[in-house]
Amino acid sequence: MDSAASDARTPLGASADNGLKIVVVGGFGVGKTTMVRSVSEIRPLNTEETMTRAGEAVDDISEVRGKTATTVAFDFGRITLDARNVLYLFGAPGQERFWFLWDRLFSGTLGAVVLLDTRRIEDSWYAIDRLERHGTPFIVACNDFGGPRHTAADVRDALDLDPQVPVIDCDARSRASSKQVLITLVRHIQQHLGDRPARTAPSLRETV
């Protein structure tokens, strides 16, 4: 398995002038922070706080018993595509009380990854609803928590997804797997928007 953080911590080149924004959304504890960490070329900015006993009355932790910290604002990472194009990754907090932040995070977003724990599919409905309302292209990535396997068709049917929305499996801890998620998203954005964003994609496979 790949390391949870890239060894490359390179500064941003002075020539980079085109920032491309990607948002990772999903329910509480589905692995959004882990995915941003695994694929970012810089040490990610995160706003995790230690979970307290008081929070158990607010957040349902029944399916995430091993979780000890939670995002309270957003995670931020970066991938340099080429000399002039940089991909910025934002991981949105999953708890319902932070959903008011999502619409602002979606502003100016090129596309989104809906990260899914298939044991809790219903936790992703709100994210998909907001993305569809914004008209933001997105894919669904099923994070591997070691539970029963569900086919893409099962997930698509459960979420009532448009047939054009890609559904893939992933392991958010793996840099290679998270990289493939982003490649799939970029390809989907190209299909969604036509040829306009094509210049942003060629270096993704080589640089992520």
Tab-separated table of N, CA and C in Angstrom, residues 28 49-61 65 67-68 70 95 97:
chain	number	residue	atom	x	y	z
A	28	PHE	N	-20.017	11.613	7.405
A	28	PHE	CA	-19.098	11.637	8.537
A	28	PHE	C	-18.254	10.368	8.553
A	49	GLU	N	-10.064	18.197	14.944
A	49	GLU	CA	-10.060	18.355	16.386
A	49	GLU	C	-10.370	16.998	17.028
A	50	THR	N	-9.845	16.797	18.208
A	50	THR	CA	-10.092	15.551	18.923
A	50	THR	C	-11.571	15.418	19.266
A	51	MET	N	-12.117	14.266	18.973
A	51	MET	CA	-13.510	14.016	19.315
A	51	MET	C	-13.645	13.820	20.816
A	52	THR	N	-14.688	14.410	21.386
A	52	THR	CA	-14.921	14.334	22.825
A	52	THR	C	-16.168	13.508	23.126
A	53	ARG	N	-16.328	13.152	24.376
A	53	ARG	CA	-17.507	12.393	24.786
A	53	ARG	C	-18.778	13.201	24.539
A	54	ALA	N	-18.674	14.540	24.671
A	54	ALA	CA	-19.849	15.390	24.442
A	54	ALA	C	-20.317	15.298	22.997
A	55	GLY	N	-19.379	15.102	22.075
A	55	GLY	CA	-19.736	15.020	20.666
A	55	GLY	C	-20.509	13.774	20.307
A	56	GLU	N	-20.433	12.754	21.147
A	56	GLU	CA	-21.151	11.520	20.855
A	56	GLU	C	-22.657	11.730	20.859
A	57	ALA	N	-23.107	12.778	21.556
A	57	ALA	CA	-24.539	13.062	21.585
A	57	ALA	C	-25.006	13.768	20.326
A	58	VAL	N	-24.036	14.254	19.527
A	58	VAL	CA	-24.355	15.009	18.309
A	58	VAL	C	-24.079	14.180	17.061
A	59	ASP	N	-22.926	13.522	17.016
A	59	ASP	CA	-22.511	12.746	15.846
A	59	ASP	C	-22.732	11.255	16.091
A	60	ASP	N	-23.267	10.575	15.093
A	60	ASP	CA	-23.471	9.136	15.178
A	60	ASP	C	-22.145	8.442	14.898
A	61	ILE	N	-21.530	7.878	15.923
A	61	ILE	CA	-20.230	7.229	15.762
A	61	ILE	C	-20.342	5.711	15.804
A	65	ARG	N	-16.254	3.587	15.174
A	65	ARG	CA	-15.814	3.497	16.557
A	65	ARG	C	-14.332	3.831	16.727
A	67	LYS	N	-12.665	6.148	15.230
A	67	LYS	CA	-12.374	7.527	14.854
A	67	LYS	C	-12.146	8.367	16.104
A	68	THR	N	-11.000	9.083	16.148
A	68	THR	CA	-10.655	9.870	17.329
A	68	THR	C	-10.606	11.365	17.053
A	70	THR	N	-12.035	14.691	14.172
A	70	THR	CA	-13.006	15.035	13.141
A	70	THR	C	-12.712	16.404	12.556
A	95	GLN	N	-20.293	16.190	8.964
A	95	GLN	CA	-21.420	16.265	9.887
A	95	GLN	C	-22.463	17.269	9.414
A	97	ARG	N	-24.133	19.452	10.937
A	97	ARG	CA	-24.043	20.816	11.448
A	97	ARG	C	-23.055	21.687	10.678
